[in-house]
PDB file of C-alpha atoms in Angstrom:
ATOM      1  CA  UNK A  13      76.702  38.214 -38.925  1.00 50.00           C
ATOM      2  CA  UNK A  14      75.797  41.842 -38.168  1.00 55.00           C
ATOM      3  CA  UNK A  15      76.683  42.934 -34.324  1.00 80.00           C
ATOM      4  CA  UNK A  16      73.974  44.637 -32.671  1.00 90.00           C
ATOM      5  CA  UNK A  17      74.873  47.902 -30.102  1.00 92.00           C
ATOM      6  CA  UNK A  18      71.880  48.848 -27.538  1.00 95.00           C
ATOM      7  CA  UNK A  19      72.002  50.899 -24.203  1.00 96.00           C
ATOM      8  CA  UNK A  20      72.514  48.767 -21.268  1.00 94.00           C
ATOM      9  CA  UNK A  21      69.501  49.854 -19.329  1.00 96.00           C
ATOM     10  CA  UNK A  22      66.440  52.581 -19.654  1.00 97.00           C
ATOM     11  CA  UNK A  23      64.544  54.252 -16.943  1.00 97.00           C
ATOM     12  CA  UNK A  24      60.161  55.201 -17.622  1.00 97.00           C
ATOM     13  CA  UNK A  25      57.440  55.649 -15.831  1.00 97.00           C
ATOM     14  CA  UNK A  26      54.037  54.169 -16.330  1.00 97.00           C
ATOM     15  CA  UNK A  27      51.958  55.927 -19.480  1.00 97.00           C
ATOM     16  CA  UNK A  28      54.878  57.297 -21.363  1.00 97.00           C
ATOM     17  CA  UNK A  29      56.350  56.203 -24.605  1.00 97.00           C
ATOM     18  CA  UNK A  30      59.751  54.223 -24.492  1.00 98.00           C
ATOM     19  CA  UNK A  31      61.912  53.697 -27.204  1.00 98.00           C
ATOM     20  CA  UNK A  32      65.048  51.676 -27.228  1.00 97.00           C
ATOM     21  CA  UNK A  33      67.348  51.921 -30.725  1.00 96.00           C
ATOM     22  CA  UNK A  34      69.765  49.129 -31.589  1.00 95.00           C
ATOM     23  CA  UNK A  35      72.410  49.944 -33.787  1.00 95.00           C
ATOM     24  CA  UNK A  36      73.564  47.551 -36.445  1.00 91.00           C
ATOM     25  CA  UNK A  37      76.259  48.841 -38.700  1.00 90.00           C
ATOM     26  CA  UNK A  38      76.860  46.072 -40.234  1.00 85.00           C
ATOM     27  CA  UNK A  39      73.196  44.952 -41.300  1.00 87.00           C
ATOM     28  CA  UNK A  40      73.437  42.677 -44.504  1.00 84.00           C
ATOM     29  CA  UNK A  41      71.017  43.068 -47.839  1.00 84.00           C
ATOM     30  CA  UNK A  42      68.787  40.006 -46.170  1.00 81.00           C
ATOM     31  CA  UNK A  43      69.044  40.919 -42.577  1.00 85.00           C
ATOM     32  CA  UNK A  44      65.630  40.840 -41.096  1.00 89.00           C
ATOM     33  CA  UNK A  45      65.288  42.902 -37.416  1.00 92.00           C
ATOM     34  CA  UNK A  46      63.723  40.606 -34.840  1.00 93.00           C
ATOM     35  CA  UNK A  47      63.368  41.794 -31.279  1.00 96.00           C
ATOM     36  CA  UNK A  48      62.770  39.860 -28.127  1.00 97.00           C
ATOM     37  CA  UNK A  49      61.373  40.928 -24.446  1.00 97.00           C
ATOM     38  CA  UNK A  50      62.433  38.764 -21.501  1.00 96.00           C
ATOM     39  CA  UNK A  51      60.960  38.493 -17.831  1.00 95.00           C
ATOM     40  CA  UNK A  52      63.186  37.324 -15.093  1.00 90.00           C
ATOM     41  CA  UNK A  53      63.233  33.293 -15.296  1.00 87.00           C
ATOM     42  CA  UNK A  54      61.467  32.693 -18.332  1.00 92.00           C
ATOM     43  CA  UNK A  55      63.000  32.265 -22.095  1.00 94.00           C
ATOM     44  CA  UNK A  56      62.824  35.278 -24.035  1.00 95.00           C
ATOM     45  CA  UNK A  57      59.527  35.893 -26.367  1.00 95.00           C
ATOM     46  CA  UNK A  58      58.922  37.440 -29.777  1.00 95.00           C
ATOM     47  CA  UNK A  59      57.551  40.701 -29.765  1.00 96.00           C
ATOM     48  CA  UNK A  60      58.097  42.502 -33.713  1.00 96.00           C
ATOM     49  CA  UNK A  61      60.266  41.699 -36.608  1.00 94.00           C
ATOM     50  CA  UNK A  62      61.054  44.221 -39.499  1.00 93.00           C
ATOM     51  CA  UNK A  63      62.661  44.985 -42.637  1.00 92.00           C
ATOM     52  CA  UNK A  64      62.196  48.215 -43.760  1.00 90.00           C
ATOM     53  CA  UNK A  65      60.579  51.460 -42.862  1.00 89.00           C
ATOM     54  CA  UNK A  66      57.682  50.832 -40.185  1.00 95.00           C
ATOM     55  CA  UNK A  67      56.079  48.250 -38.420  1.00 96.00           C
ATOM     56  CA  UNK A  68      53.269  48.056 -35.974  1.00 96.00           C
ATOM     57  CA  UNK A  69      51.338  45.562 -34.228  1.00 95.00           C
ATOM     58  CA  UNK A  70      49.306  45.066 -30.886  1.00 94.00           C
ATOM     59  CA  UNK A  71      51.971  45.309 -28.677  1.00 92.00           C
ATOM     60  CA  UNK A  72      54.818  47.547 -30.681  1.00 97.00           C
ATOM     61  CA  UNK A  73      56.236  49.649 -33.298  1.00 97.00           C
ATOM     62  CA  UNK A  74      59.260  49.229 -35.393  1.00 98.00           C
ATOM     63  CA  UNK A  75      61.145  51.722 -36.966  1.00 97.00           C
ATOM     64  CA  UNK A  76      63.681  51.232 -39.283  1.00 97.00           C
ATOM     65  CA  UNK A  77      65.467  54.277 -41.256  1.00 96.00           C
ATOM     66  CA  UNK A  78      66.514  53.743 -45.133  1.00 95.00           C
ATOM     67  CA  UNK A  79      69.878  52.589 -44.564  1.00 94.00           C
ATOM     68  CA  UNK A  80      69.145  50.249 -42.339  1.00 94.00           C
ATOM     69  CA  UNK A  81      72.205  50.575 -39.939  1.00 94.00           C
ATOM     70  CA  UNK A  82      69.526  51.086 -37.044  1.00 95.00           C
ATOM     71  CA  UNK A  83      66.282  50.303 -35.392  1.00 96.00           C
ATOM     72  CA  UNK A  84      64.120  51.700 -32.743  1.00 97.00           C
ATOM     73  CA  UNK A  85      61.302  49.709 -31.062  1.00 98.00           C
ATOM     74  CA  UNK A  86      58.132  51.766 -29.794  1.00 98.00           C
ATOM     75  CA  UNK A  87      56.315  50.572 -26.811  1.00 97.00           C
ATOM     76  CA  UNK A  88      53.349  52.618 -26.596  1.00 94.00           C
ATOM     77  CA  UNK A  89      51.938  53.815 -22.782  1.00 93.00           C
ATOM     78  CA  UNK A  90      53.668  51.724 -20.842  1.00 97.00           C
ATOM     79  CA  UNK A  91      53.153  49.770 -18.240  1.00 96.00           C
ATOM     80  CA  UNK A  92      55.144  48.069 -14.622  1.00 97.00           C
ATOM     81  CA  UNK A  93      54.830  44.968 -16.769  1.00 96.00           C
ATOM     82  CA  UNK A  94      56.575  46.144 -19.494  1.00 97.00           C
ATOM     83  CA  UNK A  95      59.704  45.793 -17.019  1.00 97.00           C
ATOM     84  CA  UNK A  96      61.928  43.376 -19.129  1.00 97.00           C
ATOM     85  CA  UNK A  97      64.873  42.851 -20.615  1.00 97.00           C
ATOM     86  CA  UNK A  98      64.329  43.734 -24.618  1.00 98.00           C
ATOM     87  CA  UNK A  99      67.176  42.225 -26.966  1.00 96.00           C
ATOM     88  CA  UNK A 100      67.406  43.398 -30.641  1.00 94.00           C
ATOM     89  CA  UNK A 101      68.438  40.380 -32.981  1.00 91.00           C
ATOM     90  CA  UNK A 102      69.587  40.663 -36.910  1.00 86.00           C
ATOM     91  CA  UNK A 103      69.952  37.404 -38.609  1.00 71.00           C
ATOM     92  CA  UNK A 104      69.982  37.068 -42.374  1.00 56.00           C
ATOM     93  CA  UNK A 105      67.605  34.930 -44.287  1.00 48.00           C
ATOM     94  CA  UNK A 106      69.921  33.556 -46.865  1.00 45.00           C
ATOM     95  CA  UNK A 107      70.405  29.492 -46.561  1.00 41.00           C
ATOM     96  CA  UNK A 108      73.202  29.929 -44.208  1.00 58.00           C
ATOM     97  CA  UNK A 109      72.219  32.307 -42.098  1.00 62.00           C
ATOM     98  CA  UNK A 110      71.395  30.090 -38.820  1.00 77.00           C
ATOM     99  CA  UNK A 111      74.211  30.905 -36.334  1.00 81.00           C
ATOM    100  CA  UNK A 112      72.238  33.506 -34.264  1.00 86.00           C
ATOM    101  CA  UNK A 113      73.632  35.688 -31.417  1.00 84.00           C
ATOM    102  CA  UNK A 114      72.355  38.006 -29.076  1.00 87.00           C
ATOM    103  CA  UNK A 115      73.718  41.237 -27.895  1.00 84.00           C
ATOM    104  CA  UNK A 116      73.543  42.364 -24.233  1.00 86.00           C
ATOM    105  CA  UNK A 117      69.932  43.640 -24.714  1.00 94.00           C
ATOM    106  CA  UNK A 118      68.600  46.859 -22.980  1.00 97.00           C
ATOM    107  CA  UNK A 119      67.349  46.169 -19.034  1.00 97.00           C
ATOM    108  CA  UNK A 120      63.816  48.455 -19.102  1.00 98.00           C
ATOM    109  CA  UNK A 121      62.408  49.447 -15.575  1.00 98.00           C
ATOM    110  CA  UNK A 122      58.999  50.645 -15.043  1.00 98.00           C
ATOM    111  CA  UNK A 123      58.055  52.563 -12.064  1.00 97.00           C
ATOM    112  CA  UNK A 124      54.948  54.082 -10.794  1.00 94.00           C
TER     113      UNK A 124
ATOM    114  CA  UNK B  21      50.550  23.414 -28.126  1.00 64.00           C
ATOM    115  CA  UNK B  22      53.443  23.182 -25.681  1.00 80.00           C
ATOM    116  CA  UNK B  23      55.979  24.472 -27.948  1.00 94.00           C
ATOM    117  CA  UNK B  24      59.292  24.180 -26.298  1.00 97.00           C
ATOM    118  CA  UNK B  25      59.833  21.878 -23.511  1.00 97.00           C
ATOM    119  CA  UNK B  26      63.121  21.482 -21.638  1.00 97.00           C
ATOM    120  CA  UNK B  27      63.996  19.072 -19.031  1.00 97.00           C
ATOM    121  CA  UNK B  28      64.760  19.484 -16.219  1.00 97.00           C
ATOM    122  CA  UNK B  29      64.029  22.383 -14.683  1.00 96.00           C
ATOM    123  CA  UNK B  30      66.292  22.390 -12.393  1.00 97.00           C
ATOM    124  CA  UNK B  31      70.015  20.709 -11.753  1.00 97.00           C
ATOM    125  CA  UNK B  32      72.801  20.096  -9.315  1.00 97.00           C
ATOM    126  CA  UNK B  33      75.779  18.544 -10.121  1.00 97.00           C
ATOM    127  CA  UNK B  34      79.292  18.128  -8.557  1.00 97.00           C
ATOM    128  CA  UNK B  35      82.311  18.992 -10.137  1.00 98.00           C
ATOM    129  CA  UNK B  36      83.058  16.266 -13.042  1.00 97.00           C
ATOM    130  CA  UNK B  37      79.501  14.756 -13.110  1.00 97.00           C
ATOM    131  CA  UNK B  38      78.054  14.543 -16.691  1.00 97.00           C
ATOM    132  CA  UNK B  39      74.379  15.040 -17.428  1.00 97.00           C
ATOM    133  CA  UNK B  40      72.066  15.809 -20.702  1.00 98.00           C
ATOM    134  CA  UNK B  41      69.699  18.599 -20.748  1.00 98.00           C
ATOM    135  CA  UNK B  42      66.757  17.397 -22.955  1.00 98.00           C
ATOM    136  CA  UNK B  43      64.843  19.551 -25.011  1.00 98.00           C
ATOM    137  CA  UNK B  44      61.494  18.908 -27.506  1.00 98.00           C
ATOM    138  CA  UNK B  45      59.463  20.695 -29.880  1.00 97.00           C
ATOM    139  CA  UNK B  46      56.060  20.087 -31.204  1.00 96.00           C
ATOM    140  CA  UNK B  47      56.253  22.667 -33.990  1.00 94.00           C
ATOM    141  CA  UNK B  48      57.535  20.845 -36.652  1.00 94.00           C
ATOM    142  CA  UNK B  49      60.710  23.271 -36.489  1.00 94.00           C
ATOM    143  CA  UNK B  50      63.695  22.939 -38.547  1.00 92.00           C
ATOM    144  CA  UNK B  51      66.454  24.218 -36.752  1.00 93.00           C
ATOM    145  CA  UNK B  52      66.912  24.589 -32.975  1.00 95.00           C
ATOM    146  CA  UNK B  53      69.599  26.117 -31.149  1.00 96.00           C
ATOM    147  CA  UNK B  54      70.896  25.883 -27.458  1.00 97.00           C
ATOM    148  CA  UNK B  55      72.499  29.031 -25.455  1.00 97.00           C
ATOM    149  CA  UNK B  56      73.557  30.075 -21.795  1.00 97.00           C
ATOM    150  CA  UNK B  57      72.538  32.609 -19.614  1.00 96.00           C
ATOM    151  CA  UNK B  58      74.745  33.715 -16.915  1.00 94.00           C
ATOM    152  CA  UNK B  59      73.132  35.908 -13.592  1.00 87.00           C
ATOM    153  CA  UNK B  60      72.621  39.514 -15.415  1.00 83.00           C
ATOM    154  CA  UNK B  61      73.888  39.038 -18.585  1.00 87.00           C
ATOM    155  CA  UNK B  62      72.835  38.550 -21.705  1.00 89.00           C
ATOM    156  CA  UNK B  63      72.103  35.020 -23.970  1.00 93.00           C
ATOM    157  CA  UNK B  64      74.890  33.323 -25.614  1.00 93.00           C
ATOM    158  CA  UNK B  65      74.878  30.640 -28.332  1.00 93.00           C
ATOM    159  CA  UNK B  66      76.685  27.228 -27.530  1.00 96.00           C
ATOM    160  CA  UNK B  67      75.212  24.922 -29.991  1.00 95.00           C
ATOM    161  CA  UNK B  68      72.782  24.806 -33.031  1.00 93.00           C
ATOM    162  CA  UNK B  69      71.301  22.478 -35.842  1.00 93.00           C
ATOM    163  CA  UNK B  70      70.179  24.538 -38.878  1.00 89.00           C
ATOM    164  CA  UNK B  71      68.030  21.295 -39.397  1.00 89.00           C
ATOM    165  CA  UNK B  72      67.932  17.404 -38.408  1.00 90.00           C
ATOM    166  CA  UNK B  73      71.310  15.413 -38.941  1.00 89.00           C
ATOM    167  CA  UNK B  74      73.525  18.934 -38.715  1.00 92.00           C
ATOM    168  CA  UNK B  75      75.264  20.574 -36.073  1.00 94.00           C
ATOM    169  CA  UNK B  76      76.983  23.573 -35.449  1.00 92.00           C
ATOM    170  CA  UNK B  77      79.188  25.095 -32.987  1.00 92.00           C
ATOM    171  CA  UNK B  78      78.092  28.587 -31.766  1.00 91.00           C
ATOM    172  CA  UNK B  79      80.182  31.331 -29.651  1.00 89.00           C
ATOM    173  CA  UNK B  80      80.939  29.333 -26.682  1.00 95.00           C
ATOM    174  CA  UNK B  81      80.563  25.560 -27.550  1.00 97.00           C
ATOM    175  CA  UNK B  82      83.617  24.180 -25.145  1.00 96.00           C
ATOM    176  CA  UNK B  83      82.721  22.049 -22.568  1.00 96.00           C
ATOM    177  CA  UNK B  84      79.809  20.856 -24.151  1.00 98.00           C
ATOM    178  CA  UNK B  85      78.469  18.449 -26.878  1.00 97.00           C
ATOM    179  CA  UNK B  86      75.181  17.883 -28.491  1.00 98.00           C
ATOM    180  CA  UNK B  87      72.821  15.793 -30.376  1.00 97.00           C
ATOM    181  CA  UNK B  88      70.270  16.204 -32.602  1.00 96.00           C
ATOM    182  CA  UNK B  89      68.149  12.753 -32.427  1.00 89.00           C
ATOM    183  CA  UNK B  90      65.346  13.742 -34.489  1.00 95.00           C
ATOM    184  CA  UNK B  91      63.334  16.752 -35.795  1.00 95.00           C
ATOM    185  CA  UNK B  92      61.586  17.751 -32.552  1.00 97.00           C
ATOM    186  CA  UNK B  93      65.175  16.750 -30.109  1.00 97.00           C
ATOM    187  CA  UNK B  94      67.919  18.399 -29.685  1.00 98.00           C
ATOM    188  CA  UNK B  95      69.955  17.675 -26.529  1.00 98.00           C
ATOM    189  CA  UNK B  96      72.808  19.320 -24.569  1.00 98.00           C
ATOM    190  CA  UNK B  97      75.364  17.184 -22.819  1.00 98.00           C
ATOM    191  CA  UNK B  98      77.765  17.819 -20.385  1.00 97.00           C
ATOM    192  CA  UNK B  99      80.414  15.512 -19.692  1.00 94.00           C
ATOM    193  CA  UNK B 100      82.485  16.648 -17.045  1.00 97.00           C
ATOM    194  CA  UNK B 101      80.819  19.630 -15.040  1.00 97.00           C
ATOM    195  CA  UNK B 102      82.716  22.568 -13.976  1.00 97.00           C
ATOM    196  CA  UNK B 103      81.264  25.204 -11.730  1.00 97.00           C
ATOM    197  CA  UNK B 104      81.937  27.591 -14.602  1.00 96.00           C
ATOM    198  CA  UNK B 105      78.954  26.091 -15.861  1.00 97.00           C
ATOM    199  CA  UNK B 106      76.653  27.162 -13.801  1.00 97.00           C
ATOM    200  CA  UNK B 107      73.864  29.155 -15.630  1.00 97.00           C
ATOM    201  CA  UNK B 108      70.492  28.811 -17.387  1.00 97.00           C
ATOM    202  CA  UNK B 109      70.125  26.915 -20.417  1.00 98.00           C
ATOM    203  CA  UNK B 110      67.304  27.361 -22.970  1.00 98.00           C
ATOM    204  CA  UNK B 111      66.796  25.859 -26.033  1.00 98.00           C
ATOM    205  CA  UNK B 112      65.133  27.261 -28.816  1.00 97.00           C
ATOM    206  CA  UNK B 113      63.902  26.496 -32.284  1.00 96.00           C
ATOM    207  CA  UNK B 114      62.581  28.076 -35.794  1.00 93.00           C
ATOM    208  CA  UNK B 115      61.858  27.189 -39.279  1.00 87.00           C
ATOM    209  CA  UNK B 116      65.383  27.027 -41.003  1.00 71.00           C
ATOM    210  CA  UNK B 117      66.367  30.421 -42.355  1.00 65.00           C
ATOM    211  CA  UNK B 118      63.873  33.024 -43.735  1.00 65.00           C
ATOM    212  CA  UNK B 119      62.555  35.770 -41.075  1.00 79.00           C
ATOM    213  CA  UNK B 120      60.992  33.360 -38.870  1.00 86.00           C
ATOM    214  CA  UNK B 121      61.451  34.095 -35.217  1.00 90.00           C
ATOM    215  CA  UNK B 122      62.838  31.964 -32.364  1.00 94.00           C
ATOM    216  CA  UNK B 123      60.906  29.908 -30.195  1.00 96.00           C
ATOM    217  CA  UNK B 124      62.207  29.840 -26.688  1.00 97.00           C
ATOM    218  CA  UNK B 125      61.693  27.136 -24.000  1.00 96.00           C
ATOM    219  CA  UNK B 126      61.334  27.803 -20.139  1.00 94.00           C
ATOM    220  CA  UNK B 127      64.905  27.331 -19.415  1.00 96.00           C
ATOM    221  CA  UNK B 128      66.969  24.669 -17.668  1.00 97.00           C
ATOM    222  CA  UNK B 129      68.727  26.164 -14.020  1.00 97.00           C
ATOM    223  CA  UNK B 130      71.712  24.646 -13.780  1.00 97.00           C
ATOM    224  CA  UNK B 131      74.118  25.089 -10.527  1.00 97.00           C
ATOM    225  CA  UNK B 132      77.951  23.039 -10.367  1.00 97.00           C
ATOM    226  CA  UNK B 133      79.111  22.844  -6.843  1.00 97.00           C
TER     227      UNK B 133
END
């Protein structure tokens, strides 16, 4: 299972553009790139999930170069609630791909 | 919907008392999964079931067992507490394999005395 590298913690302000890469060297043909966001005391919730190239939806963008070995997640304008903890997870979709672990995820802080 | 629901919220236990955290989908998930979150840190796996009847152990599974009763439980027991236990437990659950994403519940704080 591929071993994800992020940056233990990331400084913004409110409005800009944040982007947090996770580096996984070791991403396998199937690996899919899932990542999480987690508030203090609650279990961590989906927030994108990508294969290849880009991604977007209401909340983020993905980014994922041609080789694969790393991602970047785009959080557009953000906001004090955007102060989380964001984990990057790569877990392969073959049969036997089901034993799923985290890295240390990135702590983001928000201020004014 | 409620998705994920893990009982109890919260839990004190001596030092060699046993209990079972219970957890429950409605989401007609295959596999489920149980980890540990320690103050600060990040989530590790102890236990999963890639789907009903199996069971797997994850990165740190000592100390604990589990059992998968059906397709929407999956419980976590402890049979003789030790204060290195003391964390929050979630359980989770997904459809088995493919891209699909995990479903986590509330959490389960858990303090050993």
């Amino acid at each position: 299972l591929a071993k994800t590298t992020q940056p233990i913690s990331m400084d913004s302000y409110e409005g800009q553009e944040v982007n947090i890469t996770c580096s996984h060297n070791n991403i396998a043909t199937n690996d899919y790139i899932t990542w999480y966001q987690q508030f203090p005391s609650q279990g961590p919730r989906f927030i994108i999930q990508g294969y290849k190239t880009k991604v977007t939806n209401e909340v983020a963008s993905l980014f994922i170069p041609a080789d694969r070995k790393s991602s970047t997640l785009s959080l557009p304008r953000v906001s004090l609630s955007d102060t989380a903890v964001y984990y990057c997870l790569v877990g392969d979709t073959t049969g036997g791909g089901n034993k799923l672990t985290f890295g240390t995820g990135t702590q983001l802080k928000v201020e004014l | 919907n409620a998705g994920v629901t893990q009982t109890p919220k919260f839990q004190v236990l001596k030092t060699g008392q046993s209990m079972t955290l219970q957890c429950a989908q409605d989401m007609n998930h295959n596999s489920m999964y149980w980890y540990r979150q320690d103050p600060g840190m990040g989530l590790r796996l102890i236990y999963y079931s890639a789907s009903e009847g199996t069971t797997d152990k994850g990165e740190v599974p000592n100390g604990y067992n589990v059992s998968r009763l059906n397709k929407r439980e999956f419980s976590l027991r402890l049979e003789s507490a030790a204060p290195s236990q003391t964390s929050v437990y979630f359980c989770a659950s997904r459809e088995q394999g493919g891209s699909s994403p995990l479903h986590f519940g509330n959490g389960t704080r858990l303090t050993v005395t």
